[in-house]
Amino acid sequence: MAKLTVRDLPVAGKRVFVRVDFNVPTDDKGAITDDTRIRAALPTIRYLRDQGAKVILASHFGRPKGKVVEEFRLTAVGRRLAELLGVPVLKLDDCVGPEVEAAVSAMKPGEVVLLENVRFYPGEEKNDPDFARKLAALADVFVNDAFGAAHRAHASTAGIAAYLPAVAGFLMEKEIGALGRLLERPERPFVAILGGAKVSDKIGVIENLLGKCDRLLVGGGMANTFLAARGLNLGQSLVELDKVGLAGELLARAGDKLVLPVDVVAAPAVDAAAPRKTVAVEALGATDKALDIGPATVARFEKEIAAARTIFWNGPMGVFEVEPFAAGTTAVARAVAASKGFSVVGGGDSIAAIEKAGVADRVGHISTGGGASLEFIEGKELPGVAALK
Ligand code: ADP
Ligand code: MG
């Protein structure tokens, strides 16, 4: 799925509209708690500045639902970006209209403008052609670097590409390269590890991976539904009763490709103070909740991961937010990091777990796009990617 990138077009002196994903997490005072997404866009912005482009940045932020909501302004983001870039960033209070047009026509090569939140207009999420055309009128070239928003067909991610030459930024290029490598030409064995709370969130991912990988290791809450499909008693564990039938079908189809936990850490409550025990999956009692994979499962998973040449991991192996139930997730994080194979980790909680384990720098690729990465792994075409040349 080769896409043209920002390297493939002359941009010197041009107005370049760059869709970034600056939808950063903030605390209740509006302070940015994690600027990873801003940092991830810096290589593209720096390249464009170096080439003498006029850089016009656009992003969504939060869910203002088509109107101006003060708390979703990008002002703090603009300030952080200026700090990280080390050059001034002119933050505008709108993303279309005469004031924006005037500011853009006053830009000199190398300058950076940040438009206001595109979701202040209902046309953004509706992918309204009129709104897309207004955005496009600000620029000569469209660069999409917002992989995290590429699964949405919105005006600034997809619609705008109808009016401007549309190419990928470096982050977009890296993401589709890494995720595409998993699906298109994985070195074998390809081991996928899936966890998290629910099977229902990731049915499409499981189905597509089963056709691509050599082993699918399943942990976390989603393993419970598979264990229930095997007829086991899960006590008070999280089980999606309406997905037990589907889990049974997937198990039958997968055969020994799909590996389930053999033991778990269980407690009567998700509480660090609750009495815990490690038991075989067949031995869960009526009041038990399975909250982490157990040591025998960890050993099995570690063996599979150590043998892998390609790894994809999404979803923690247990309720890792509560320390006594984090061991399985931490062990998997370390095993993935220790692998000499090519590894990709995606998903907000999985990335948090990899960072908590202190091994993020030893993973091949950490995908910045939660929902977008999963839709990509499902094998879906992402509108923001499809729109690029
Ligand atoms: P990601 O953000 O990496 O895609 P998910 O959001 O799908 O991951 O899943 C993360 C959540 O799954 C965490 O909040 C974690 O507590 C929960 N979880 C994992 N294992 C269990 C379990 N055994 N029982 C209940 N919840 C679980
Ligand atoms: Mg999550």
XYZ file of C-alpha atoms and ligand atoms in Angstrom:
417
model
C 0.000 0.000 0.000
C 2.674 2.476 -1.066
C 1.621 6.079 -0.523
C 3.347 9.219 -1.648
C 4.878 11.115 1.235
C 5.832 14.656 1.984
C 9.245 13.833 0.441
C 7.656 13.278 -2.966
C 6.320 16.797 -3.547
C 8.094 20.127 -3.843
C 6.936 22.181 -0.853
C 9.328 25.137 -0.800
C 7.323 28.345 -0.507
C 4.077 26.358 -0.644
C 1.221 26.557 1.834
C 1.026 23.083 3.325
C -2.056 22.035 5.286
C -0.920 19.373 7.760
C -3.582 17.342 9.553
C -2.052 16.250 12.853
C -3.513 14.390 15.807
C -3.058 16.779 18.724
C -5.928 15.214 20.667
C -3.784 14.984 23.804
C -4.973 13.929 27.245
C -5.427 16.782 29.742
C -6.189 17.060 33.447
C -9.268 18.799 34.887
C -7.469 22.154 34.679
C -6.760 21.693 30.979
C -3.037 21.027 31.448
C -1.532 18.532 29.001
C -0.695 15.295 30.832
C 1.014 13.521 27.928
C 2.455 15.274 24.875
C 3.431 12.105 22.967
C 1.086 12.976 20.108
C 2.577 16.447 19.702
C 6.109 15.029 19.724
C 5.098 12.398 17.171
C 4.261 15.126 14.625
C 7.542 17.047 15.050
C 9.570 15.255 12.332
C 7.046 16.240 9.642
C 6.748 19.820 10.898
C 10.534 20.218 11.134
C 11.043 18.780 7.653
C 8.480 21.156 6.140
C 10.032 24.164 7.887
C 13.488 23.136 6.690
C 12.138 22.913 3.150
C 10.768 26.451 3.396
C 7.088 25.506 3.448
C 4.413 27.552 5.189
C 3.107 25.068 7.720
C -0.613 25.224 8.522
C -1.506 22.721 11.243
C -5.006 21.435 11.927
C -6.312 18.990 14.518
C -9.373 17.923 16.416
C -9.384 18.029 20.202
C -12.026 16.431 22.407
C -15.658 16.201 21.391
C -17.073 19.718 21.033
C -19.753 18.330 18.658
C -19.732 21.005 15.994
C -19.698 24.134 18.116
C -17.198 26.316 19.930
C -16.460 24.904 23.389
C -13.866 26.952 25.284
C -12.266 23.982 27.047
C -11.526 22.359 23.674
C -9.503 25.198 22.233
C -6.017 24.254 21.055
C -4.321 27.183 22.828
C -2.366 25.084 25.358
C -1.408 22.662 22.603
C -0.033 25.545 20.527
C 2.059 26.715 23.469
C 3.494 23.249 24.037
C 4.215 22.851 20.338
C 6.127 26.135 20.285
C 8.218 24.938 23.247
C 8.973 21.618 21.595
C 9.768 23.137 18.198
C 11.712 26.033 19.656
C 10.084 28.481 17.242
C 6.961 30.652 17.499
C 3.630 29.060 16.610
C 0.839 31.433 15.652
C -2.294 29.918 17.192
C -5.470 31.180 15.494
C -8.909 31.257 17.095
C -10.684 29.787 14.081
C -9.896 27.289 11.346
C -11.717 28.896 8.381
C -12.928 32.386 7.495
C -11.466 35.800 6.598
C -9.210 36.180 9.651
C -7.637 32.799 9.036
C -7.205 33.607 5.344
C -5.506 36.891 6.219
C -3.151 35.225 8.690
C -2.237 32.543 6.183
C -1.575 35.005 3.375
C 0.787 36.894 5.693
C 2.861 33.745 6.367
C 6.500 33.548 5.326
C 8.296 30.334 4.410
C 9.201 28.309 7.509
C 6.468 29.832 9.644
C 3.993 27.723 11.588
C 0.299 28.427 12.132
C -1.980 26.264 14.263
C -5.653 26.485 13.329
C -8.387 26.189 15.939
C -10.059 22.832 16.627
C -11.669 21.666 13.374
C -14.472 19.961 15.313
C -15.864 23.385 16.252
C -17.630 23.083 12.872
C -20.271 20.395 12.285
C -18.935 20.020 8.735
C -15.785 18.358 10.054
C -17.300 15.132 11.356
C -19.968 15.174 8.613
C -17.195 15.310 6.025
C -19.118 18.184 4.441
C -17.623 19.038 1.024
C -18.169 22.784 1.542
C -16.222 22.736 4.791
C -13.513 20.551 3.241
C -13.232 23.014 0.340
C -12.854 25.945 2.753
C -10.023 24.149 4.541
C -8.428 23.230 1.234
C -8.592 26.861 0.025
C -6.018 27.751 2.709
C -3.306 25.608 1.128
C -1.551 24.192 -1.939
C -0.752 20.738 -0.546
C -2.411 18.419 1.986
C -0.262 16.305 4.281
C -1.977 13.816 6.552
C 0.087 12.942 9.623
C -2.899 12.162 11.858
C -2.766 8.385 11.851
C -4.795 8.351 15.085
C -7.716 9.952 13.211
C -7.274 8.059 9.926
C -10.153 5.665 10.662
C -12.546 8.613 10.447
C -13.840 9.977 7.143
C -13.906 13.613 8.222
C -13.400 16.824 6.257
C -9.838 17.409 7.478
C -8.780 13.744 7.279
C -10.403 12.620 4.031
C -12.689 15.170 2.330
C -9.964 17.776 1.849
C -7.953 15.300 -0.254
C -10.449 15.801 -3.100
C -9.196 19.371 -3.599
C -5.430 19.178 -2.990
C -2.548 16.849 -3.775
C -2.631 14.583 -0.705
C 0.410 12.831 0.738
C 1.449 11.131 3.978
C 3.528 12.734 6.700
C 6.363 10.830 8.366
C 4.275 9.560 11.281
C 1.585 8.308 8.914
C 4.268 6.681 6.781
C 5.829 4.982 9.813
C 2.485 3.719 11.105
C 1.258 2.259 7.849
C 4.703 0.815 7.204
C 4.890 -0.962 10.565
C 1.291 -2.165 10.675
C 1.338 -3.066 6.993
C 4.462 -5.175 7.555
C 2.530 -7.259 10.100
C -0.306 -7.983 7.736
C 1.491 -8.192 4.421
C 4.835 -9.867 4.937
C 5.454 -10.915 8.536
C 8.590 -12.912 9.209
C 7.512 -16.152 10.832
C 6.661 -17.206 13.390
C 4.229 -14.293 13.793
C 2.868 -14.247 17.325
C -0.072 -12.001 18.193
C -0.948 -11.276 21.812
C -4.395 -9.950 22.628
C -5.833 -8.951 25.964
C -7.929 -6.225 27.491
C -11.366 -6.353 28.944
C -13.661 -7.576 26.220
C -13.814 -9.899 23.236
C -16.541 -7.715 21.745
C -14.098 -4.794 21.276
C -11.768 -6.903 19.169
C -13.720 -9.536 17.249
C -12.597 -8.207 13.857
C -8.997 -8.072 15.066
C -9.100 -11.678 16.281
C -10.653 -12.866 13.036
C -8.161 -11.127 10.777
C -5.147 -12.088 12.906
C -6.205 -15.733 12.959
C -5.761 -15.733 9.189
C -2.330 -14.082 9.391
C -0.479 -15.183 12.526
C 1.023 -18.481 13.640
C 0.007 -18.144 17.289
C -2.609 -16.000 18.982
C -1.988 -15.701 22.716
C -5.108 -14.521 24.529
C -5.059 -13.116 28.078
C -6.869 -10.492 30.126
C -10.603 -10.343 30.572
C -11.234 -11.436 26.993
C -9.682 -14.849 27.740
C -12.493 -15.501 30.229
C -15.128 -15.559 27.517
C -13.056 -18.124 25.576
C -12.574 -20.213 28.721
C -16.339 -20.081 29.321
C -16.814 -21.332 25.751
C -14.708 -24.336 26.727
C -17.318 -25.010 29.420
C -15.281 -23.794 32.385
C -16.773 -22.092 35.424
C -15.414 -18.548 35.664
C -17.018 -17.615 39.010
C -17.518 -13.851 39.184
C -14.972 -13.073 36.432
C -15.802 -10.714 33.598
C -17.457 -12.912 30.959
C -19.453 -11.636 27.987
C -22.294 -14.120 28.008
C -23.592 -12.990 24.631
C -20.170 -13.656 23.067
C -19.571 -17.159 24.441
C -21.074 -18.742 21.306
C -18.879 -16.685 19.009
C -15.819 -17.426 21.177
C -16.603 -21.135 20.783
C -16.726 -20.788 16.987
C -13.425 -18.897 16.938
C -11.833 -21.579 19.128
C -13.028 -24.335 16.827
C -11.726 -22.487 13.783
C -8.380 -21.593 15.376
C -7.461 -25.030 16.730
C -4.141 -24.931 18.588
C -3.230 -21.596 17.016
C -5.168 -19.874 19.788
C -3.501 -20.244 23.194
C -5.540 -19.576 26.344
C -4.365 -19.142 29.938
C -3.857 -22.338 31.929
C -3.756 -20.545 35.274
C -4.883 -17.183 36.646
C -4.487 -14.901 39.640
C -7.929 -14.616 41.221
C -9.477 -12.547 44.012
C -13.009 -11.839 45.201
C -12.638 -8.151 44.260
C -10.509 -5.807 42.117
C -8.710 -4.610 45.214
C -5.040 -4.717 46.159
C -6.076 -5.654 49.711
C -8.323 -8.571 48.718
C -6.976 -12.090 49.382
C -5.541 -13.514 46.166
C -4.641 -16.947 44.921
C -3.119 -18.506 41.847
C -5.252 -21.317 40.492
C -5.613 -23.487 37.416
C -8.354 -22.135 35.128
C -10.377 -25.298 35.895
C -10.268 -24.570 39.633
C -11.966 -21.172 39.918
C -14.532 -20.949 42.715
C -17.988 -19.371 42.667
C -16.839 -16.036 44.169
C -13.522 -15.751 42.279
C -12.655 -13.127 39.701
C -9.800 -13.950 37.306
C -7.752 -10.729 37.284
C -4.379 -11.684 35.796
C -2.731 -14.555 33.969
C -0.822 -16.893 36.281
C 2.873 -17.914 36.240
C 2.406 -21.101 34.198
C 0.608 -19.062 31.525
C 3.333 -16.410 31.653
C 5.948 -19.114 31.076
C 4.031 -20.500 28.077
C 3.534 -17.017 26.596
C 7.206 -16.120 27.171
C 8.276 -19.220 25.273
C 6.070 -18.348 22.292
C 7.203 -14.705 22.328
C 10.882 -15.681 22.536
C 10.503 -17.825 19.405
C 8.663 -15.124 17.432
C 10.167 -13.157 14.534
C 7.144 -10.847 14.385
C 4.978 -9.743 17.314
C 1.814 -7.716 17.637
C 0.505 -6.931 21.110
C -2.715 -5.205 22.062
C -4.450 -5.325 25.426
C -3.140 -5.972 28.943
C -3.100 -9.483 30.395
C -4.918 -8.434 33.559
C -6.153 -5.508 35.610
C -2.644 -4.069 35.506
C -3.760 -0.742 36.983
C -3.963 -2.527 40.358
C -0.447 -3.600 41.299
C -1.053 -7.184 42.487
C -2.654 -7.964 39.118
C 0.046 -6.375 36.942
C 2.629 -9.197 36.947
C 1.341 -10.981 33.835
C 1.206 -7.772 31.794
C 4.659 -6.686 32.982
C 6.128 -10.091 32.107
C 4.635 -9.950 28.617
C 5.925 -6.370 28.176
C 9.447 -7.522 29.114
C 9.240 -10.572 26.870
C 8.131 -8.439 23.907
C 10.943 -5.967 24.604
C 13.509 -8.783 24.859
C 12.502 -10.218 21.480
C 14.935 -9.868 18.589
C 11.960 -9.992 16.240
C 9.982 -7.032 14.909
C 7.425 -5.959 17.524
C 4.469 -3.618 17.342
C 2.427 -2.551 20.362
C -0.858 -0.704 20.009
C -3.621 0.443 22.344
C -3.662 3.103 25.055
C -3.540 0.721 27.995
C -0.960 -1.573 26.406
C 1.333 1.392 25.749
C 0.841 2.563 29.342
C 1.836 -0.936 30.492
C 4.942 -0.978 28.248
C 5.937 2.416 29.612
C 5.287 1.378 33.212
C 7.561 -1.621 32.652
C 10.236 0.831 31.408
C 10.809 -0.993 28.115
C 9.085 1.255 25.556
C 12.384 2.073 23.838
C 12.973 -1.611 23.080
C 9.770 -2.131 21.107
C 10.006 -1.971 17.306
C 7.016 0.280 16.859
C 4.569 1.811 19.308
C 1.440 2.740 17.426
C 0.019 6.133 18.356
C -3.417 5.400 16.945
C -5.614 3.351 19.280
C -8.788 2.826 17.269
C -7.024 3.418 13.965
C -4.383 0.741 14.659
C -7.034 -1.800 15.564
C -9.092 -1.053 12.451
C -5.938 -1.377 10.371
C -5.174 -4.762 11.981
C -8.785 -5.775 11.295
C -7.868 -5.360 7.649
C -10.180 -2.395 7.089
C -9.248 0.365 4.708
C -8.837 3.590 6.693
C -10.469 6.576 4.939
C -7.612 8.902 5.914
C -5.130 6.512 4.313
C -7.249 5.671 1.284
C -7.508 9.390 0.453
C -3.744 9.747 -0.012
C -2.013 9.433 -3.385
P -5.905 -1.194 25.076
O -6.222 0.197 25.580
O -4.445 -1.510 25.191
O -6.473 -1.452 23.715
P -8.185 -2.317 26.399
O -8.734 -0.950 26.606
O -8.841 -3.198 25.425
O -6.618 -2.230 26.063
O -8.193 -3.110 27.768
C -7.653 -2.572 28.940
C -8.511 -2.840 30.130
O -8.774 -4.227 30.279
C -7.846 -2.392 31.403
O -8.617 -1.380 32.004
C -7.800 -3.637 32.260
O -8.053 -3.388 33.630
C -8.902 -4.490 31.664
N -8.712 -5.904 31.969
C -7.670 -6.689 31.642
N -7.800 -7.919 32.153
C -8.962 -7.935 32.838
C -9.657 -8.929 33.608
N -9.149 -10.154 33.763
N -10.823 -8.588 34.157
C -11.323 -7.344 33.996
N -10.737 -6.361 33.292
C -9.558 -6.651 32.714
Mg -8.027 1.028 26.462
